[in-house]
Amino acid sequence: MDKMNLLSVVTIISLFISFFLAFFLLTVKTEHKTSNRIFAFFLIITAIDTSEPLISQFSDGPSNLGILRTTIAFLQIPAFYLYILSVCYSDFKWKPKYLVHLLPFLIVNLAFVPRFYAVDLDSKINFIVNRQNMIELKFNHWLLHFQILIYFTAVFLLLRKAKKLYLENNSGGSLNSYNWLFQLTSVLAVLYLIVILKNIFKFSDYSYVSDWIKIGILVLQLFIICWYLYKALNDPGLFRNIDSKLKLVSEIILEEKKIEPEILNEDLLKLKKYMIDEKPFLNPALTIQDISKEMNVPVRELSVLINHQLGQHFYDFVNTYRIENAMEILKDATKSKVTILEILYEVGFNSKSSFNTAFKKQTGNTPTEYRKTL
């Protein structure tokens, strides 16, 4: 099988899986329709962008639709950014300001109007033949590379902020979901770096290398799509835990006037007593808003007290009480037959990995090792 046939086969497989997953996301019954639709759109435009090996076999020459297909790549990264935004924040809604993400796509297409879209076929052919000297195509590629850098930087910053907000306001087990989303973004970033490398070879004296890299890109793309499908099917409730109106404690401190030490000490004693007497940490979905409501202490004040004054994220603060409770159970000789799995659910964890991580962080041992030392 020669290079072009292999490229066509891999393209067909990639297109089939991409459109199949997009169809699944658009038709599956879920309350998270917006994020599913955004990712389906991302898959569809990515499939269109990578369909060039097939389209070239049926195309008679350069066309406006052909150039439009190449510029659709400028919609991919903005779509992925909006997808990340929609799954990180539970109150995500479409806003007119998001239309600004269309600007690179519109600018590039406007640049092609004078010497491609608005000219005859012979001029189009001349444009493609001399493509390495055409400023529009060079501008296209430089802008795409700049867009990739800007958007992936924005995505990583968004994930870091969302994760921090989660830690400051929640105690559930969804932290692994954010870690997975960070991994997905990292893999996609590598994929787009390879795309940049492909484009460099495309406009060099070694353009044939570009086709081999393209095959690698399609294979990696298949892996990413299958990986996403696996995660989506096994954990359809990923993310969607943070209210976008929440602020980081560092931002609250800048806005708030200095709180008197007496008030902080009083609230701290009140908080510790509440945690010991009422044991709210047994609720695996406990949030800082829940405690604020029960204690009748403003969320902002409670957040500053825990996340700033105590120097702990709310996530770690709650887990400290859960681990102490788990240690008491492990020490109890009458409960020696209770399994680790039963204990973690009993004390408020809903994930074995998060329980083991938190337990080792606090005690230096895993729950099993700790039990053996008693």
mmCIF file of C-alpha atoms in Angstrom:
data_model
loop_
_atom_site.group_PDB
_atom_site.id
_atom_site.type_symbol
_atom_site.label_atom_id
_atom_site.label_comp_id
_atom_site.label_asym_id
_atom_site.label_seq_id
_atom_site.Cartn_x
_atom_site.Cartn_y
_atom_site.Cartn_z
ATOM 1 C CA MET A 1 0.000 0.000 0.000
ATOM 2 C CA ASP A 2 1.533 3.313 -1.105
ATOM 3 C CA LYS A 3 1.543 6.521 0.891
ATOM 4 C CA MET A 4 -1.572 8.073 -0.686
ATOM 5 C CA ASN A 5 -3.686 4.909 -0.335
ATOM 6 C CA LEU A 6 -2.652 4.569 3.318
ATOM 7 C CA LEU A 7 -3.510 8.225 3.886
ATOM 8 C CA SER A 8 -6.952 7.721 2.319
ATOM 9 C CA VAL A 9 -7.707 4.635 4.403
ATOM 10 C CA VAL A 10 -6.686 6.314 7.654
ATOM 11 C CA THR A 11 -8.727 9.402 6.668
ATOM 12 C CA ILE A 12 -11.848 7.320 6.038
ATOM 13 C CA ILE A 13 -11.549 5.581 9.416
ATOM 14 C CA SER A 14 -10.962 8.899 11.160
ATOM 15 C CA LEU A 15 -13.955 10.539 9.465
ATOM 16 C CA PHE A 16 -16.244 7.611 10.308
ATOM 17 C CA ILE A 17 -15.350 7.634 14.017
ATOM 18 C CA SER A 18 -15.500 11.441 14.229
ATOM 19 C CA PHE A 19 -18.956 11.662 12.658
ATOM 20 C CA PHE A 20 -20.189 8.668 14.673
ATOM 21 C CA LEU A 21 -19.143 10.287 17.964
ATOM 22 C CA ALA A 22 -20.583 13.639 16.842
ATOM 23 C CA PHE A 23 -23.906 11.910 16.070
ATOM 24 C CA PHE A 24 -23.831 10.242 19.493
ATOM 25 C CA LEU A 25 -23.182 13.562 21.273
ATOM 26 C CA LEU A 26 -25.992 15.301 19.375
ATOM 27 C CA THR A 27 -28.596 12.588 20.007
ATOM 28 C CA VAL A 28 -27.792 11.251 23.491
ATOM 29 C CA LYS A 29 -30.285 12.282 26.163
ATOM 30 C CA THR A 30 -28.491 14.407 28.736
ATOM 31 C CA GLU A 31 -28.904 17.656 30.636
ATOM 32 C CA HIS A 32 -25.524 18.820 29.306
ATOM 33 C CA LYS A 33 -26.653 19.397 25.718
ATOM 34 C CA THR A 34 -24.738 22.631 25.176
ATOM 35 C CA SER A 35 -21.282 21.201 25.882
ATOM 36 C CA ASN A 36 -22.092 18.068 23.868
ATOM 37 C CA ARG A 37 -23.121 20.188 20.890
ATOM 38 C CA ILE A 38 -19.970 22.286 21.104
ATOM 39 C CA PHE A 39 -17.753 19.197 21.144
ATOM 40 C CA ALA A 40 -19.774 17.656 18.306
ATOM 41 C CA PHE A 41 -19.166 20.850 16.310
ATOM 42 C CA PHE A 42 -15.453 20.604 17.144
ATOM 43 C CA LEU A 43 -15.382 17.000 15.871
ATOM 44 C CA ILE A 44 -17.255 17.847 12.670
ATOM 45 C CA ILE A 45 -15.063 20.809 11.668
ATOM 46 C CA THR A 46 -11.943 18.800 12.575
ATOM 47 C CA ALA A 47 -13.178 15.987 10.321
ATOM 48 C CA ILE A 48 -13.802 18.458 7.488
ATOM 49 C CA ASP A 49 -10.325 19.921 7.969
ATOM 50 C CA THR A 50 -8.654 16.486 7.777
ATOM 51 C CA SER A 51 -10.730 15.262 4.824
ATOM 52 C CA GLU A 52 -8.391 16.814 2.218
ATOM 53 C CA PRO A 53 -6.802 13.484 1.066
ATOM 54 C CA LEU A 54 -10.235 12.218 0.038
ATOM 55 C CA ILE A 55 -11.552 15.465 -1.423
ATOM 56 C CA SER A 56 -8.415 15.917 -3.564
ATOM 57 C CA GLN A 57 -9.168 12.636 -5.353
ATOM 58 C CA PHE A 58 -12.532 13.946 -6.560
ATOM 59 C CA SER A 59 -11.672 17.617 -7.054
ATOM 60 C CA ASP A 60 -10.955 18.876 -10.581
ATOM 61 C CA GLY A 61 -9.091 21.953 -9.428
ATOM 62 C CA PRO A 62 -8.968 24.824 -6.947
ATOM 63 C CA SER A 63 -12.313 26.154 -5.764
ATOM 64 C CA ASN A 64 -13.764 28.591 -3.284
ATOM 65 C CA LEU A 65 -15.124 25.692 -1.231
ATOM 66 C CA GLY A 66 -11.656 24.147 -1.196
ATOM 67 C CA ILE A 67 -10.081 27.257 0.344
ATOM 68 C CA LEU A 68 -13.027 27.649 2.710
ATOM 69 C CA ARG A 69 -12.383 24.097 3.909
ATOM 70 C CA THR A 70 -8.762 24.942 4.750
ATOM 71 C CA THR A 71 -9.762 28.059 6.707
ATOM 72 C CA ILE A 72 -12.287 26.146 8.809
ATOM 73 C CA ALA A 73 -9.304 25.133 10.963
ATOM 74 C CA PHE A 74 -9.598 28.595 12.547
ATOM 75 C CA LEU A 75 -12.854 27.472 14.189
ATOM 76 C CA GLN A 76 -11.385 24.350 15.831
ATOM 77 C CA ILE A 77 -9.431 25.817 18.747
ATOM 78 C CA PRO A 78 -12.116 28.404 19.646
ATOM 79 C CA ALA A 79 -14.671 25.554 19.677
ATOM 80 C CA PHE A 80 -12.438 23.524 21.997
ATOM 81 C CA TYR A 81 -11.953 26.539 24.283
ATOM 82 C CA LEU A 82 -15.725 27.066 24.520
ATOM 83 C CA TYR A 83 -16.164 23.353 25.220
ATOM 84 C CA ILE A 84 -13.717 23.552 28.136
ATOM 85 C CA LEU A 85 -15.568 26.637 29.397
ATOM 86 C CA SER A 86 -18.914 24.839 29.199
ATOM 87 C CA VAL A 87 -17.802 21.731 31.097
ATOM 88 C CA CYS A 88 -15.916 23.604 33.812
ATOM 89 C CA TYR A 89 -18.748 25.966 34.715
ATOM 90 C CA SER A 90 -22.210 24.687 35.568
ATOM 91 C CA ASP A 91 -23.919 27.969 34.611
ATOM 92 C CA PHE A 92 -22.388 28.270 31.127
ATOM 93 C CA LYS A 93 -24.692 29.957 28.620
ATOM 94 C CA TRP A 94 -24.245 31.330 25.127
ATOM 95 C CA LYS A 95 -23.379 35.031 25.102
ATOM 96 C CA PRO A 96 -23.040 37.482 22.198
ATOM 97 C CA LYS A 97 -19.434 38.187 23.241
ATOM 98 C CA TYR A 98 -18.453 34.648 22.195
ATOM 99 C CA LEU A 99 -18.892 35.732 18.557
ATOM 100 C CA VAL A 100 -15.482 37.401 18.871
ATOM 101 C CA HIS A 101 -13.989 33.906 18.444
ATOM 102 C CA LEU A 102 -15.122 34.022 14.795
ATOM 103 C CA LEU A 103 -12.768 36.939 14.000
ATOM 104 C CA PRO A 104 -9.674 34.921 12.888
ATOM 105 C CA PHE A 105 -11.858 32.814 10.565
ATOM 106 C CA LEU A 106 -13.506 35.908 9.072
ATOM 107 C CA ILE A 107 -10.229 37.850 8.729
ATOM 108 C CA VAL A 108 -8.502 35.019 6.872
ATOM 109 C CA ASN A 109 -11.410 34.569 4.464
ATOM 110 C CA LEU A 110 -11.557 38.300 3.785
ATOM 111 C CA ALA A 111 -7.842 38.181 2.941
ATOM 112 C CA PHE A 112 -8.559 35.577 0.240
ATOM 113 C CA VAL A 113 -11.293 37.624 -1.471
ATOM 114 C CA PRO A 114 -9.178 39.856 -3.800
ATOM 115 C CA ARG A 115 -6.851 37.200 -5.279
ATOM 116 C CA PHE A 116 -8.840 33.981 -4.906
ATOM 117 C CA TYR A 117 -12.561 34.121 -4.081
ATOM 118 C CA ALA A 118 -13.286 36.975 -6.518
ATOM 119 C CA VAL A 119 -11.170 35.818 -9.507
ATOM 120 C CA ASP A 120 -11.627 33.332 -12.355
ATOM 121 C CA LEU A 121 -10.440 29.688 -12.456
ATOM 122 C CA ASP A 122 -7.142 30.446 -14.266
ATOM 123 C CA SER A 123 -6.219 32.977 -11.597
ATOM 124 C CA LYS A 124 -7.117 30.447 -8.906
ATOM 125 C CA ILE A 125 -4.857 27.840 -10.544
ATOM 126 C CA ASN A 126 -2.011 30.372 -10.759
ATOM 127 C CA PHE A 127 -2.559 31.195 -7.079
ATOM 128 C CA ILE A 128 -2.223 27.521 -6.061
ATOM 129 C CA VAL A 129 0.762 26.864 -8.360
ATOM 130 C CA ASN A 130 2.625 29.782 -6.781
ATOM 131 C CA ARG A 131 1.259 29.145 -3.273
ATOM 132 C CA GLN A 132 4.671 29.210 -1.621
ATOM 133 C CA ASN A 133 5.017 32.864 -2.638
ATOM 134 C CA MET A 134 1.467 33.941 -1.811
ATOM 135 C CA ILE A 135 1.311 36.267 1.194
ATOM 136 C CA GLU A 136 -2.281 35.219 1.940
ATOM 137 C CA LEU A 137 -1.263 31.607 2.586
ATOM 138 C CA LYS A 138 1.742 32.638 4.668
ATOM 139 C CA PHE A 139 -0.501 34.959 6.668
ATOM 140 C CA ASN A 140 -2.973 32.087 7.049
ATOM 141 C CA HIS A 141 -0.366 29.773 8.562
ATOM 142 C CA TRP A 142 1.254 32.361 10.829
ATOM 143 C CA LEU A 143 -2.128 33.444 12.166
ATOM 144 C CA LEU A 144 -3.120 29.794 12.763
ATOM 145 C CA HIS A 145 0.083 29.143 14.701
ATOM 146 C CA PHE A 146 -0.441 32.313 16.746
ATOM 147 C CA GLN A 147 -4.055 31.313 17.427
ATOM 148 C CA ILE A 148 -2.977 27.848 18.635
ATOM 149 C CA LEU A 149 -0.499 29.411 21.075
ATOM 150 C CA ILE A 150 -2.986 31.972 22.440
ATOM 151 C CA TYR A 151 -5.927 29.605 22.824
ATOM 152 C CA PHE A 152 -4.045 26.740 24.435
ATOM 153 C CA THR A 153 -2.504 29.206 26.887
ATOM 154 C CA ALA A 154 -6.028 30.450 27.655
ATOM 155 C CA VAL A 155 -7.320 26.881 28.117
ATOM 156 C CA PHE A 156 -4.547 25.934 30.556
ATOM 157 C CA LEU A 157 -5.127 29.147 32.553
ATOM 158 C CA LEU A 158 -8.873 28.440 32.586
ATOM 159 C CA LEU A 159 -8.305 24.895 33.848
ATOM 160 C CA ARG A 160 -5.944 26.093 36.562
ATOM 161 C CA LYS A 161 -8.466 28.652 37.799
ATOM 162 C CA ALA A 162 -11.400 26.207 37.622
ATOM 163 C CA LYS A 163 -9.462 23.567 39.554
ATOM 164 C CA LYS A 164 -8.493 26.089 42.217
ATOM 165 C CA LEU A 165 -12.087 27.271 42.519
ATOM 166 C CA TYR A 166 -13.161 23.663 42.919
ATOM 167 C CA LEU A 167 -10.632 23.056 45.679
ATOM 168 C CA GLU A 168 -11.701 26.223 47.496
ATOM 169 C CA ASN A 169 -15.426 25.448 47.372
ATOM 170 C CA ASN A 170 -16.008 21.696 47.053
ATOM 171 C CA SER A 171 -15.053 18.451 48.757
ATOM 172 C CA GLY A 172 -16.310 15.857 46.274
ATOM 173 C CA GLY A 173 -14.331 13.464 44.115
ATOM 174 C CA SER A 174 -14.381 15.326 40.799
ATOM 175 C CA LEU A 175 -10.778 16.493 41.065
ATOM 176 C CA ASN A 176 -9.722 13.523 38.931
ATOM 177 C CA SER A 177 -12.012 14.829 36.206
ATOM 178 C CA TYR A 178 -10.089 18.090 36.040
ATOM 179 C CA ASN A 179 -6.834 16.188 35.931
ATOM 180 C CA TRP A 180 -8.138 14.154 33.005
ATOM 181 C CA LEU A 181 -9.279 17.291 31.196
ATOM 182 C CA PHE A 182 -5.806 18.756 31.687
ATOM 183 C CA GLN A 183 -4.356 15.560 30.176
ATOM 184 C CA LEU A 184 -6.741 15.782 27.202
ATOM 185 C CA THR A 185 -5.732 19.400 26.587
ATOM 186 C CA SER A 186 -2.054 18.479 26.834
ATOM 187 C CA VAL A 187 -2.443 15.691 24.271
ATOM 188 C CA LEU A 188 -4.335 18.022 21.925
ATOM 189 C CA ALA A 189 -1.615 20.647 22.371
ATOM 190 C CA VAL A 190 0.962 18.065 21.263
ATOM 191 C CA LEU A 191 -1.255 17.193 18.293
ATOM 192 C CA TYR A 192 -1.391 20.825 17.179
ATOM 193 C CA LEU A 193 2.350 21.215 17.618
ATOM 194 C CA ILE A 194 2.716 18.302 15.198
ATOM 195 C CA VAL A 195 0.315 20.123 12.851
ATOM 196 C CA ILE A 196 2.603 23.150 12.974
ATOM 197 C CA LEU A 197 5.556 20.892 12.135
ATOM 198 C CA LYS A 198 3.597 19.450 9.209
ATOM 199 C CA ASN A 199 2.891 22.951 7.890
ATOM 200 C CA ILE A 200 6.564 23.870 8.134
ATOM 201 C CA PHE A 201 7.500 20.909 5.935
ATOM 202 C CA LYS A 202 4.597 21.673 3.594
ATOM 203 C CA PHE A 203 6.175 24.997 2.690
ATOM 204 C CA SER A 204 9.724 23.673 2.484
ATOM 205 C CA ASP A 205 11.766 21.652 -0.008
ATOM 206 C CA TYR A 206 10.711 18.486 1.862
ATOM 207 C CA SER A 207 6.956 18.723 1.291
ATOM 208 C CA TYR A 208 6.693 14.923 0.928
ATOM 209 C CA VAL A 209 7.433 14.598 4.666
ATOM 210 C CA SER A 210 4.217 16.529 5.310
ATOM 211 C CA ASP A 211 2.094 13.608 4.029
ATOM 212 C CA TRP A 212 3.732 11.109 6.388
ATOM 213 C CA ILE A 213 3.239 13.468 9.322
ATOM 214 C CA LYS A 214 -0.391 13.850 8.249
ATOM 215 C CA ILE A 215 -0.875 10.082 8.598
ATOM 216 C CA GLY A 216 0.552 10.255 12.114
ATOM 217 C CA ILE A 217 -1.793 13.133 12.949
ATOM 218 C CA LEU A 218 -4.841 11.166 11.786
ATOM 219 C CA VAL A 219 -3.810 8.113 13.838
ATOM 220 C CA LEU A 220 -3.258 10.267 16.946
ATOM 221 C CA GLN A 221 -6.586 11.965 16.307
ATOM 222 C CA LEU A 222 -8.288 8.549 16.277
ATOM 223 C CA PHE A 223 -6.664 7.708 19.607
ATOM 224 C CA ILE A 224 -7.835 10.978 21.182
ATOM 225 C CA ILE A 225 -11.421 10.548 19.945
ATOM 226 C CA CYS A 226 -11.632 6.950 21.204
ATOM 227 C CA TRP A 227 -10.118 8.013 24.525
ATOM 228 C CA TYR A 228 -12.701 10.773 24.894
ATOM 229 C CA LEU A 229 -15.543 8.391 23.990
ATOM 230 C CA TYR A 230 -14.330 5.883 26.583
ATOM 231 C CA LYS A 231 -14.219 8.535 29.324
ATOM 232 C CA ALA A 232 -17.568 10.035 28.322
ATOM 233 C CA LEU A 233 -19.335 6.670 28.405
ATOM 234 C CA ASN A 234 -17.765 5.622 31.718
ATOM 235 C CA ASP A 235 -18.259 8.951 33.468
ATOM 236 C CA PRO A 236 -20.954 11.038 31.729
ATOM 237 C CA GLY A 237 -21.136 13.478 34.641
ATOM 238 C CA LEU A 238 -17.595 14.812 34.262
ATOM 239 C CA PHE A 239 -16.914 18.332 35.590
ATOM 240 C CA ARG A 240 -19.744 20.890 35.648
ATOM 241 C CA ASN A 241 -19.223 21.712 39.312
ATOM 242 C CA ILE A 242 -18.202 25.360 39.410
ATOM 243 C CA ASP A 243 -20.365 28.459 39.284
ATOM 244 C CA SER A 244 -18.608 31.036 37.108
ATOM 245 C CA LYS A 245 -19.708 33.787 39.514
ATOM 246 C CA LEU A 246 -17.446 32.364 42.230
ATOM 247 C CA LYS A 247 -14.234 34.235 42.934
ATOM 248 C CA LEU A 248 -10.848 32.987 44.035
ATOM 249 C CA VAL A 249 -9.916 33.756 47.639
ATOM 250 C CA SER A 250 -6.991 35.854 46.402
ATOM 251 C CA GLU A 251 -9.512 38.068 44.599
ATOM 252 C CA ILE A 252 -11.826 38.246 47.620
ATOM 253 C CA ILE A 253 -8.963 39.344 49.906
ATOM 254 C CA LEU A 254 -8.149 42.226 47.574
ATOM 255 C CA GLU A 255 -11.775 43.358 47.687
ATOM 256 C CA GLU A 256 -12.493 42.798 51.374
ATOM 257 C CA LYS A 257 -11.493 45.069 54.214
ATOM 258 C CA LYS A 258 -9.265 43.482 56.824
ATOM 259 C CA ILE A 259 -11.223 41.179 59.127
ATOM 260 C CA GLU A 260 -10.569 41.576 62.826
ATOM 261 C CA PRO A 261 -8.526 38.702 64.397
ATOM 262 C CA GLU A 262 -11.152 38.302 67.146
ATOM 263 C CA ILE A 263 -13.838 37.628 64.570
ATOM 264 C CA LEU A 264 -11.628 35.132 62.745
ATOM 265 C CA ASN A 265 -10.787 33.265 65.945
ATOM 266 C CA GLU A 266 -14.444 33.176 66.966
ATOM 267 C CA ASP A 267 -15.521 31.846 63.569
ATOM 268 C CA LEU A 268 -12.684 29.323 63.572
ATOM 269 C CA LEU A 269 -13.752 27.861 66.936
ATOM 270 C CA LYS A 270 -17.330 27.812 65.737
ATOM 271 C CA LEU A 271 -16.312 26.029 62.519
ATOM 272 C CA LYS A 272 -14.226 23.355 64.279
ATOM 273 C CA LYS A 273 -17.017 22.647 66.753
ATOM 274 C CA TYR A 274 -19.524 22.354 63.911
ATOM 275 C CA MET A 275 -17.285 19.920 61.990
ATOM 276 C CA ILE A 276 -16.806 17.684 65.051
ATOM 277 C CA ASP A 277 -20.384 17.785 66.359
ATOM 278 C CA GLU A 278 -22.376 17.661 63.116
ATOM 279 C CA LYS A 279 -19.902 15.716 60.938
ATOM 280 C CA PRO A 280 -20.965 17.411 57.651
ATOM 281 C CA PHE A 281 -17.898 15.868 55.971
ATOM 282 C CA LEU A 282 -19.791 12.563 55.752
ATOM 283 C CA ASN A 283 -21.644 14.105 52.824
ATOM 284 C CA PRO A 284 -19.471 13.290 49.751
ATOM 285 C CA ALA A 285 -20.892 16.274 47.837
ATOM 286 C CA LEU A 286 -20.342 18.813 50.641
ATOM 287 C CA THR A 287 -19.640 22.387 49.491
ATOM 288 C CA ILE A 288 -18.560 25.490 51.313
ATOM 289 C CA GLN A 289 -21.993 26.947 50.561
ATOM 290 C CA ASP A 290 -23.615 24.101 52.556
ATOM 291 C CA ILE A 291 -21.525 24.860 55.645
ATOM 292 C CA SER A 292 -22.089 28.597 55.230
ATOM 293 C CA LYS A 293 -25.840 28.062 55.246
ATOM 294 C CA GLU A 294 -25.817 25.779 58.292
ATOM 295 C CA MET A 295 -23.451 27.964 60.320
ATOM 296 C CA ASN A 296 -25.024 31.231 59.176
ATOM 297 C CA VAL A 297 -21.595 32.593 58.213
ATOM 298 C CA PRO A 298 -21.152 34.432 54.867
ATOM 299 C CA VAL A 299 -19.504 32.286 52.182
ATOM 300 C CA ARG A 300 -16.861 34.915 51.450
ATOM 301 C CA GLU A 301 -15.881 35.126 55.129
ATOM 302 C CA LEU A 302 -15.821 31.346 55.512
ATOM 303 C CA SER A 303 -13.797 30.955 52.324
ATOM 304 C CA VAL A 304 -11.175 33.444 53.524
ATOM 305 C CA LEU A 305 -11.065 31.711 56.922
ATOM 306 C CA ILE A 306 -10.402 28.242 55.486
ATOM 307 C CA ASN A 307 -8.560 28.877 52.241
ATOM 308 C CA HIS A 308 -6.452 31.816 53.468
ATOM 309 C CA GLN A 309 -6.299 31.941 57.270
ATOM 310 C CA LEU A 310 -5.864 28.174 57.756
ATOM 311 C CA GLY A 311 -3.723 27.889 54.623
ATOM 312 C CA GLN A 312 -5.783 24.949 53.325
ATOM 313 C CA HIS A 313 -8.074 24.497 50.378
ATOM 314 C CA PHE A 314 -11.617 23.670 51.457
ATOM 315 C CA TYR A 315 -11.112 20.326 49.674
ATOM 316 C CA ASP A 316 -8.137 19.448 51.910
ATOM 317 C CA PHE A 317 -9.775 20.920 55.013
ATOM 318 C CA VAL A 318 -12.786 18.604 54.724
ATOM 319 C CA ASN A 319 -10.640 15.611 53.801
ATOM 320 C CA THR A 320 -8.628 16.113 57.013
ATOM 321 C CA TYR A 321 -11.745 15.324 59.064
ATOM 322 C CA ARG A 322 -12.623 12.411 56.802
ATOM 323 C CA ILE A 323 -9.158 10.893 57.213
ATOM 324 C CA GLU A 324 -9.257 11.347 61.003
ATOM 325 C CA ASN A 325 -12.606 9.559 61.042
ATOM 326 C CA ALA A 326 -11.202 6.782 58.846
ATOM 327 C CA MET A 327 -8.192 6.410 61.176
ATOM 328 C CA GLU A 328 -10.546 5.948 64.154
ATOM 329 C CA ILE A 329 -12.378 3.169 62.301
ATOM 330 C CA LEU A 330 -9.101 1.483 61.329
ATOM 331 C CA LYS A 331 -7.965 1.591 64.963
ATOM 332 C CA ASP A 332 -11.234 0.042 66.185
ATOM 333 C CA ALA A 333 -10.552 -3.679 66.790
ATOM 334 C CA THR A 334 -14.259 -4.464 66.533
ATOM 335 C CA LYS A 335 -14.244 -3.200 62.924
ATOM 336 C CA SER A 336 -11.200 -5.134 61.719
ATOM 337 C CA LYS A 337 -13.286 -6.931 59.095
ATOM 338 C CA VAL A 338 -14.642 -3.733 57.574
ATOM 339 C CA THR A 339 -13.029 -3.307 54.148
ATOM 340 C CA ILE A 340 -11.137 -0.211 53.012
ATOM 341 C CA LEU A 341 -13.794 0.358 50.359
ATOM 342 C CA GLU A 342 -16.565 0.344 52.972
ATOM 343 C CA ILE A 343 -14.599 2.755 55.157
ATOM 344 C CA LEU A 344 -13.970 5.302 52.411
ATOM 345 C CA TYR A 345 -17.664 5.475 51.555
ATOM 346 C CA GLU A 346 -18.591 5.667 55.236
ATOM 347 C CA VAL A 347 -16.373 8.709 55.901
ATOM 348 C CA GLY A 348 -17.513 10.697 52.855
ATOM 349 C CA PHE A 349 -15.200 9.775 49.993
ATOM 350 C CA ASN A 350 -16.639 8.517 46.722
ATOM 351 C CA SER A 351 -13.410 7.476 45.029
ATOM 352 C CA LYS A 352 -10.792 4.947 46.128
ATOM 353 C CA SER A 353 -7.988 6.838 44.391
ATOM 354 C CA SER A 354 -8.859 10.172 46.057
ATOM 355 C CA PHE A 355 -9.151 8.404 49.450
ATOM 356 C CA ASN A 356 -5.747 6.734 49.101
ATOM 357 C CA THR A 357 -4.131 9.974 47.930
ATOM 358 C CA ALA A 358 -5.592 12.037 50.782
ATOM 359 C CA PHE A 359 -4.815 9.360 53.384
ATOM 360 C CA LYS A 360 -1.177 9.041 52.326
ATOM 361 C CA LYS A 361 -0.800 12.820 52.159
ATOM 362 C CA GLN A 362 -1.961 13.140 55.777
ATOM 363 C CA THR A 363 -0.417 10.013 57.358
ATOM 364 C CA GLY A 364 2.442 9.031 55.070
ATOM 365 C CA ASN A 365 0.903 5.583 54.550
ATOM 366 C CA THR A 366 -1.860 4.055 52.485
ATOM 367 C CA PRO A 367 -4.945 2.891 54.455
ATOM 368 C CA THR A 368 -3.840 -0.742 54.089
ATOM 369 C CA GLU A 369 -0.322 0.019 55.330
ATOM 370 C CA TYR A 370 -1.709 2.051 58.223
ATOM 371 C CA ARG A 371 -3.956 -0.821 59.302
ATOM 372 C CA LYS A 372 -1.003 -3.246 59.299
ATOM 373 C CA THR A 373 1.025 -0.967 61.603
ATOM 374 C CA LEU A 374 -1.645 -1.017 64.326
#
